[in-house]
mmCIF file of C-alpha atoms and ligand atoms in Angstrom:
data_model
loop_
_atom_site.group_PDB
_atom_site.id
_atom_site.type_symbol
_atom_site.label_atom_id
_atom_site.label_comp_id
_atom_site.label_asym_id
_atom_site.label_seq_id
_atom_site.Cartn_x
_atom_site.Cartn_y
_atom_site.Cartn_z
ATOM 1 C CA MET R 25 21.110 -40.041 -41.752
ATOM 2 C CA LYS R 26 22.694 -37.198 -39.832
ATOM 3 C CA LYS R 27 19.438 -36.629 -38.029
ATOM 4 C CA GLN R 28 19.144 -40.303 -37.122
ATOM 5 C CA PHE R 29 22.670 -40.236 -35.706
ATOM 6 C CA LYS R 30 21.807 -37.202 -33.608
ATOM 7 C CA ILE R 31 18.697 -38.910 -32.234
ATOM 8 C CA MET R 32 20.734 -41.981 -31.426
ATOM 9 C CA VAL R 33 23.354 -39.945 -29.543
ATOM 10 C CA MET R 34 20.610 -38.188 -27.632
ATOM 11 C CA PHE R 35 19.002 -41.509 -26.786
ATOM 12 C CA LEU R 36 22.295 -43.006 -25.633
ATOM 13 C CA SER R 37 23.098 -40.011 -23.440
ATOM 14 C CA PHE R 38 19.660 -40.287 -21.932
ATOM 15 C CA VAL R 39 20.233 -43.968 -21.106
ATOM 16 C CA LEU R 40 23.624 -43.146 -19.604
ATOM 17 C CA LEU R 41 22.097 -40.387 -17.544
ATOM 18 C CA LEU R 42 19.442 -42.744 -16.214
ATOM 19 C CA ALA R 43 22.070 -45.324 -15.332
ATOM 20 C CA ALA R 44 24.083 -42.680 -13.506
ATOM 21 C CA CYS R 45 21.033 -41.584 -11.548
ATOM 22 C CA GLY R 46 20.305 -45.160 -10.566
ATOM 23 C CA LYS R 47 23.865 -45.573 -9.392
ATOM 24 C CA SER R 48 23.938 -42.413 -7.352
ATOM 25 C CA ASN R 49 20.724 -43.550 -5.683
ATOM 26 C CA ASP R 50 22.273 -46.859 -4.756
ATOM 27 C CA MET R 51 25.092 -45.061 -3.052
ATOM 28 C CA SER R 52 22.863 -42.762 -1.054
ATOM 29 C CA SER R 53 22.617 -43.213 2.703
ATOM 30 C CA ASN R 54 19.390 -45.152 2.217
ATOM 31 C CA SER R 55 21.145 -48.194 0.891
ATOM 32 C CA SER R 56 23.218 -48.866 3.978
ATOM 33 C CA LYS R 57 20.069 -48.276 6.001
ATOM 34 C CA ASN R 58 18.141 -50.834 3.980
ATOM 35 C CA ASP R 59 20.811 -53.456 4.459
ATOM 36 C CA LYS R 60 19.921 -53.826 8.119
ATOM 37 C CA VAL R 61 16.794 -55.912 8.372
ATOM 38 C CA LEU R 62 14.519 -56.002 11.395
ATOM 39 C CA LYS R 63 12.456 -59.188 11.397
ATOM 40 C CA MET R 64 9.181 -58.704 13.138
ATOM 41 C CA ALA R 65 6.455 -61.282 13.679
ATOM 42 C CA THR R 66 2.798 -60.589 14.296
ATOM 43 C CA SER R 67 -0.554 -62.319 14.213
ATOM 44 C CA ALA R 68 -2.567 -60.254 11.745
ATOM 45 C CA ASP R 69 -6.006 -61.088 13.093
ATOM 46 C CA PHE R 70 -6.362 -58.335 15.655
ATOM 47 C CA LYS R 71 -7.798 -55.112 14.265
ATOM 48 C CA PRO R 72 -6.925 -52.253 14.961
ATOM 49 C CA PHE R 73 -3.491 -53.492 16.085
ATOM 50 C CA GLU R 74 -2.836 -55.699 13.039
ATOM 51 C CA SER R 75 -5.051 -57.108 10.342
ATOM 52 C CA ARG R 76 -5.174 -57.644 6.576
ATOM 53 C CA ASP R 77 -6.705 -54.954 4.387
ATOM 54 C CA LYS R 78 -8.687 -55.771 1.224
ATOM 55 C CA GLU R 79 -5.490 -56.134 -0.804
ATOM 56 C CA GLY R 80 -4.042 -58.514 1.768
ATOM 57 C CA ASN R 81 -1.508 -56.039 3.193
ATOM 58 C CA ILE R 82 -0.879 -56.200 6.915
ATOM 59 C CA VAL R 83 -1.950 -52.878 8.436
ATOM 60 C CA GLY R 84 -2.654 -51.447 11.874
ATOM 61 C CA PHE R 85 -1.354 -49.514 14.837
ATOM 62 C CA ASP R 86 1.439 -52.002 15.587
ATOM 63 C CA ILE R 87 2.548 -51.992 11.947
ATOM 64 C CA ASP R 88 2.687 -48.179 11.744
ATOM 65 C CA LEU R 89 4.550 -48.008 15.027
ATOM 66 C CA ALA R 90 6.981 -50.747 13.956
ATOM 67 C CA ASN R 91 7.714 -48.803 10.765
ATOM 68 C CA LEU R 92 8.404 -45.612 12.714
ATOM 69 C CA ILE R 93 10.735 -47.507 15.056
ATOM 70 C CA ALA R 94 12.540 -49.208 12.172
ATOM 71 C CA ASP R 95 13.008 -45.820 10.441
ATOM 72 C CA GLU R 96 14.255 -44.278 13.649
ATOM 73 C CA LEU R 97 16.837 -47.030 14.138
ATOM 74 C CA GLY R 98 17.771 -47.327 10.455
ATOM 75 C CA TYR R 99 16.341 -50.768 9.709
ATOM 76 C CA LYS R 100 14.281 -52.152 6.880
ATOM 77 C CA LEU R 101 11.228 -53.812 8.442
ATOM 78 C CA GLU R 102 10.250 -57.332 7.404
ATOM 79 C CA ILE R 103 6.967 -58.700 8.730
ATOM 80 C CA GLN R 104 6.019 -62.343 9.206
ATOM 81 C CA ASP R 105 2.460 -63.368 9.952
ATOM 82 C CA MET R 106 1.839 -66.360 12.218
ATOM 83 C CA ASN R 107 -0.556 -67.738 14.808
ATOM 84 C CA PHE R 108 -0.483 -65.812 18.060
ATOM 85 C CA ASP R 109 0.459 -68.881 20.043
ATOM 86 C CA GLY R 110 3.611 -69.368 17.901
ATOM 87 C CA LEU R 111 5.027 -65.888 18.536
ATOM 88 C CA ILE R 112 6.903 -66.528 21.797
ATOM 89 C CA GLY R 113 8.489 -69.650 20.280
ATOM 90 C CA ALA R 114 9.616 -67.637 17.233
ATOM 91 C CA LEU R 115 11.407 -65.234 19.598
ATOM 92 C CA GLN R 116 12.926 -67.998 21.702
ATOM 93 C CA SER R 117 14.369 -69.727 18.658
ATOM 94 C CA LYS R 118 15.504 -66.300 17.374
ATOM 95 C CA ARG R 119 13.669 -66.762 14.076
ATOM 96 C CA VAL R 120 12.534 -63.158 14.504
ATOM 97 C CA ASP R 121 14.001 -60.082 16.239
ATOM 98 C CA MET R 122 10.792 -58.748 17.744
ATOM 99 C CA VAL R 123 7.072 -59.279 18.065
ATOM 100 C CA MET R 124 4.328 -56.685 17.934
ATOM 101 C CA ALA R 125 0.933 -58.269 18.265
ATOM 102 C CA GLY R 126 -1.007 -56.365 20.911
ATOM 103 C CA MET R 127 0.895 -58.617 23.282
ATOM 104 C CA SER R 128 0.314 -58.020 26.972
ATOM 105 C CA THR R 129 3.225 -58.175 29.381
ATOM 106 C CA THR R 130 2.769 -60.979 31.897
ATOM 107 C CA GLU R 131 5.139 -62.376 34.513
ATOM 108 C CA LYS R 132 4.951 -65.765 32.823
ATOM 109 C CA ARG R 133 5.950 -64.347 29.429
ATOM 110 C CA LYS R 134 8.722 -62.302 31.047
ATOM 111 C CA LYS R 135 10.438 -65.569 31.939
ATOM 112 C CA ASN R 136 10.837 -66.359 28.245
ATOM 113 C CA VAL R 137 11.085 -62.991 26.482
ATOM 114 C CA ASP R 138 12.048 -59.375 27.211
ATOM 115 C CA PHE R 139 9.558 -56.541 26.797
ATOM 116 C CA SER R 140 9.877 -52.888 25.793
ATOM 117 C CA LYS R 141 8.007 -50.186 27.675
ATOM 118 C CA GLU R 142 4.261 -50.599 27.520
ATOM 119 C CA TYR R 143 2.612 -48.645 24.723
ATOM 120 C CA HIS R 144 -1.045 -49.313 25.382
ATOM 121 C CA ARG R 145 -3.450 -50.547 28.028
ATOM 122 C CA SER R 146 -6.995 -51.772 27.599
ATOM 123 C CA GLY R 147 -9.403 -53.869 29.586
ATOM 124 C CA GLU R 148 -11.225 -56.993 28.496
ATOM 125 C CA MET R 149 -14.695 -57.615 27.211
ATOM 126 C CA PHE R 150 -17.149 -60.472 26.659
ATOM 127 C CA LEU R 151 -19.087 -60.341 23.394
ATOM 128 C CA SER R 152 -22.299 -62.198 22.639
ATOM 129 C CA LEU R 153 -25.028 -62.166 20.014
ATOM 130 C CA PRO R 154 -27.640 -59.463 20.709
ATOM 131 C CA ASP R 155 -30.424 -62.014 21.264
ATOM 132 C CA LYS R 156 -28.400 -63.786 23.966
ATOM 133 C CA LYS R 157 -27.217 -60.555 25.528
ATOM 134 C CA ILE R 158 -24.894 -62.004 28.156
ATOM 135 C CA GLU R 159 -24.283 -59.148 30.562
ATOM 136 C CA SER R 160 -22.677 -60.617 33.654
ATOM 137 C CA LEU R 161 -20.185 -63.297 34.635
ATOM 138 C CA GLU R 162 -22.981 -65.113 36.476
ATOM 139 C CA SER R 163 -25.017 -65.488 33.302
ATOM 140 C CA LEU R 164 -22.122 -67.380 31.688
ATOM 141 C CA GLU R 165 -22.954 -70.465 33.740
ATOM 142 C CA GLY R 166 -23.298 -73.567 31.562
ATOM 143 C CA LYS R 167 -22.248 -71.578 28.463
ATOM 144 C CA THR R 168 -19.240 -71.908 26.148
ATOM 145 C CA VAL R 169 -16.767 -69.030 25.934
ATOM 146 C CA GLY R 170 -14.360 -68.773 22.997
ATOM 147 C CA VAL R 171 -10.855 -67.352 23.433
ATOM 148 C CA GLN R 172 -7.789 -67.037 21.242
ATOM 149 C CA LEU R 173 -5.233 -69.765 21.900
ATOM 150 C CA GLY R 174 -2.182 -68.624 23.843
ATOM 151 C CA THR R 175 -3.651 -65.293 24.933
ATOM 152 C CA ILE R 176 -4.020 -63.925 28.445
ATOM 153 C CA GLN R 177 -7.762 -64.238 27.856
ATOM 154 C CA GLU R 178 -7.382 -67.998 27.481
ATOM 155 C CA GLU R 179 -5.664 -68.096 30.837
ATOM 156 C CA GLY R 180 -8.094 -65.619 32.392
ATOM 157 C CA ALA R 181 -11.118 -67.526 31.093
ATOM 158 C CA ASN R 182 -9.757 -70.801 32.476
ATOM 159 C CA GLU R 183 -9.511 -69.135 35.888
ATOM 160 C CA LEU R 184 -12.954 -67.485 35.719
ATOM 161 C CA SER R 185 -14.587 -70.681 34.477
ATOM 162 C CA LYS R 186 -13.827 -72.390 37.813
ATOM 163 C CA LYS R 187 -15.937 -69.856 39.638
ATOM 164 C CA TYR R 188 -18.633 -69.176 37.045
ATOM 165 C CA GLY R 189 -19.037 -72.662 35.596
ATOM 166 C CA PHE R 190 -18.587 -72.161 31.854
ATOM 167 C CA THR R 191 -16.614 -74.144 29.261
ATOM 168 C CA VAL R 192 -13.611 -72.541 27.543
ATOM 169 C CA LYS R 193 -13.073 -73.130 23.826
ATOM 170 C CA PRO R 194 -9.655 -72.024 22.507
ATOM 171 C CA VAL R 195 -9.394 -71.116 18.804
ATOM 172 C CA ASP R 196 -6.089 -70.245 17.133
ATOM 173 C CA ASN R 197 -7.227 -67.206 15.143
ATOM 174 C CA ALA R 198 -9.149 -64.186 16.440
ATOM 175 C CA GLY R 199 -11.086 -63.785 13.168
ATOM 176 C CA VAL R 200 -12.197 -67.408 13.337
ATOM 177 C CA LEU R 201 -13.180 -66.811 16.951
ATOM 178 C CA ILE R 202 -15.667 -64.140 15.876
ATOM 179 C CA GLN R 203 -17.010 -66.499 13.189
ATOM 180 C CA GLU R 204 -17.587 -69.088 15.918
ATOM 181 C CA LEU R 205 -19.692 -66.540 17.781
ATOM 182 C CA LEU R 206 -21.621 -65.399 14.710
ATOM 183 C CA SER R 207 -22.453 -68.980 13.777
ATOM 184 C CA ASN R 208 -23.528 -69.849 17.327
ATOM 185 C CA ARG R 209 -20.774 -72.362 18.007
ATOM 186 C CA VAL R 210 -19.801 -70.451 21.153
ATOM 187 C CA ASP R 211 -22.090 -68.359 23.371
ATOM 188 C CA ALA R 212 -19.572 -65.604 24.064
ATOM 189 C CA VAL R 213 -15.990 -64.603 23.242
ATOM 190 C CA TYR R 214 -13.528 -62.995 25.612
ATOM 191 C CA MET R 215 -10.945 -60.551 24.205
ATOM 192 C CA ASP R 216 -9.106 -57.228 24.604
ATOM 193 C CA SER R 217 -11.655 -54.397 24.768
ATOM 194 C CA VAL R 218 -10.207 -52.305 21.922
ATOM 195 C CA VAL R 219 -10.536 -55.210 19.525
ATOM 196 C CA ALA R 220 -13.889 -56.348 20.941
ATOM 197 C CA VAL R 221 -15.409 -52.866 20.602
ATOM 198 C CA GLY R 222 -14.479 -52.866 16.907
ATOM 199 C CA TYR R 223 -16.294 -56.165 16.335
ATOM 200 C CA ARG R 224 -19.201 -55.107 18.569
ATOM 201 C CA ASP R 225 -19.844 -52.032 16.443
ATOM 202 C CA GLU R 226 -19.117 -53.695 13.104
ATOM 203 C CA GLN R 227 -21.277 -56.783 13.709
ATOM 204 C CA GLY R 228 -23.918 -55.314 16.032
ATOM 205 C CA LEU R 229 -22.873 -57.585 18.921
ATOM 206 C CA PHE R 230 -23.514 -57.123 22.611
ATOM 207 C CA GLY R 231 -20.522 -56.467 24.874
ATOM 208 C CA PHE R 232 -19.930 -56.247 28.600
ATOM 209 C CA ASP R 233 -16.701 -55.259 30.318
ATOM 210 C CA ASP R 234 -15.075 -57.841 32.523
ATOM 211 C CA PRO R 235 -15.302 -56.288 35.999
ATOM 212 C CA THR R 236 -12.524 -58.541 37.358
ATOM 213 C CA THR R 237 -9.885 -57.745 34.757
ATOM 214 C CA SER R 238 -6.483 -56.385 35.701
ATOM 215 C CA SER R 239 -5.276 -56.473 32.133
ATOM 216 C CA PRO R 240 -1.525 -55.714 31.877
ATOM 217 C CA GLY R 241 -0.276 -53.222 29.271
ATOM 218 C CA MET R 242 0.842 -54.175 25.762
ATOM 219 C CA ALA R 243 4.468 -53.999 24.717
ATOM 220 C CA ILE R 244 6.957 -55.130 22.092
ATOM 221 C CA ALA R 245 8.580 -58.498 22.822
ATOM 222 C CA PHE R 246 12.187 -59.559 22.076
ATOM 223 C CA PRO R 247 14.317 -62.652 22.555
ATOM 224 C CA LYS R 248 15.766 -62.689 26.079
ATOM 225 C CA GLY R 249 18.870 -60.496 26.339
ATOM 226 C CA SER R 250 18.315 -58.736 22.992
ATOM 227 C CA ASP R 251 20.307 -55.501 22.496
ATOM 228 C CA LEU R 252 17.318 -54.082 20.677
ATOM 229 C CA VAL R 253 15.303 -53.489 23.849
ATOM 230 C CA ASP R 254 17.233 -50.344 24.808
ATOM 231 C CA ASP R 255 17.297 -48.927 21.299
ATOM 232 C CA VAL R 256 13.596 -49.524 20.826
ATOM 233 C CA ASN R 257 12.782 -47.961 24.203
ATOM 234 C CA LYS R 258 14.749 -44.866 23.199
ATOM 235 C CA ALA R 259 12.925 -44.737 19.876
ATOM 236 C CA LEU R 260 9.598 -45.071 21.722
ATOM 237 C CA ASP R 261 10.549 -42.180 24.030
ATOM 238 C CA LYS R 262 11.446 -40.000 21.075
ATOM 239 C CA LEU R 263 8.267 -40.851 19.175
ATOM 240 C CA GLU R 264 6.239 -40.208 22.315
ATOM 241 C CA LYS R 265 7.850 -36.776 22.788
ATOM 242 C CA GLU R 266 7.223 -35.891 19.167
ATOM 243 C CA GLY R 267 3.542 -36.758 19.598
ATOM 244 C CA LYS R 268 3.781 -39.487 16.934
ATOM 245 C CA ILE R 269 2.384 -42.235 19.164
ATOM 246 C CA LYS R 270 -0.577 -40.071 20.093
ATOM 247 C CA GLU R 271 -1.196 -39.442 16.396
ATOM 248 C CA LEU R 272 -1.217 -43.162 15.689
ATOM 249 C CA LYS R 273 -3.539 -43.837 18.614
ATOM 250 C CA GLU R 274 -5.933 -41.299 17.168
ATOM 251 C CA LYS R 275 -5.604 -42.738 13.673
ATOM 252 C CA TRP R 276 -6.431 -46.274 14.873
ATOM 253 C CA LYS R 277 -8.892 -45.078 17.572
ATOM 254 C CA LEU R 278 -7.104 -46.854 20.426
ATOM 255 C CA ASP R 279 -7.824 -44.285 23.075
ATOM 256 C CA GLN R 280 -11.572 -44.745 22.971
ATOM 257 C CA VAL R 281 -11.301 -47.769 25.196
ATOM 258 C CA ALA R 282 -7.986 -47.264 26.950
ATOM 259 C CA ILE R 283 -7.685 -47.545 30.720
ATOM 260 C CA GLU R 284 -5.204 -45.844 33.044
HETATM 261 N N1 LIG B 306 -3.488 -58.997 24.573
HETATM 262 C C1 LIG B 306 -3.704 -60.410 24.509
HETATM 263 C C2 LIG B 306 -2.468 -61.172 24.910
HETATM 264 O O1 LIG B 306 -1.401 -60.632 24.919
HETATM 265 C C3 LIG B 306 -4.171 -60.873 23.158
HETATM 266 C C4 LIG B 306 -3.302 -60.495 22.009
HETATM 267 C C5 LIG B 306 -3.730 -61.152 20.720
HETATM 268 N N2 LIG B 306 -3.028 -60.600 19.621
HETATM 269 C C6 LIG B 306 -3.205 -60.914 18.327
HETATM 270 N N3 LIG B 306 -2.490 -60.291 17.433
HETATM 271 N N4 LIG B 306 -4.073 -61.822 18.001
HETATM 272 O O2 LIG B 306 -2.506 -62.312 25.212
#
């Protein structure tokens, strides 16, 4: 009986100790940090910037960078996945605080959203099946070119099509776009080089660089007038100085196809 009592006291003290630990954790500086939520939207169909891994988690360069920025500024990051062409609207209606989606900075977009400093620059590429091997803009005549809806490539392709006589087919998801190519429903797709090179190597596709491209850099987008722009730019500067951005670029192999 005495022994049982002793065991019970020991057990109770253990439970109390655990409770105390839990409490002290709650009061640590982390909790106030985790109260501040940073809502970020992306379109997770754009490897290596953002995509779903086998378990369905959203991973990629933008996600790692967003986490570093959130840590730096003391926010808990919350990510929402949506179609690329819904991202600007989500910012305008303030449903999210920022967007990281390999989004290029254009004058048109700058009318509706604010951008951080640019964090990456890549050109653009046309991909086709190896047996079609489309290797020039001229050979696109009479063909169908797939693009992701709402991207600068959609706009660029519409422009180029006037001169080179091809049809543009917009698709709302970049993964579906590649499926369209693989199943011969489009003759070529037009996308950012970093992403295209990944698909080219993975699927054994043929790619040629768009010689006319003047692709603007990619940056983080915010609702117009957001206070976050300055803070995020400072965080980007710090991460750059610490070599963290370079590390991430190496991890996700962005620099292989970067342009100056
Ligand atoms: N860089 C291009 C643009 O800004 C395409 C970005 C597509 N991003 C994505 N996550 N699907 O228009």
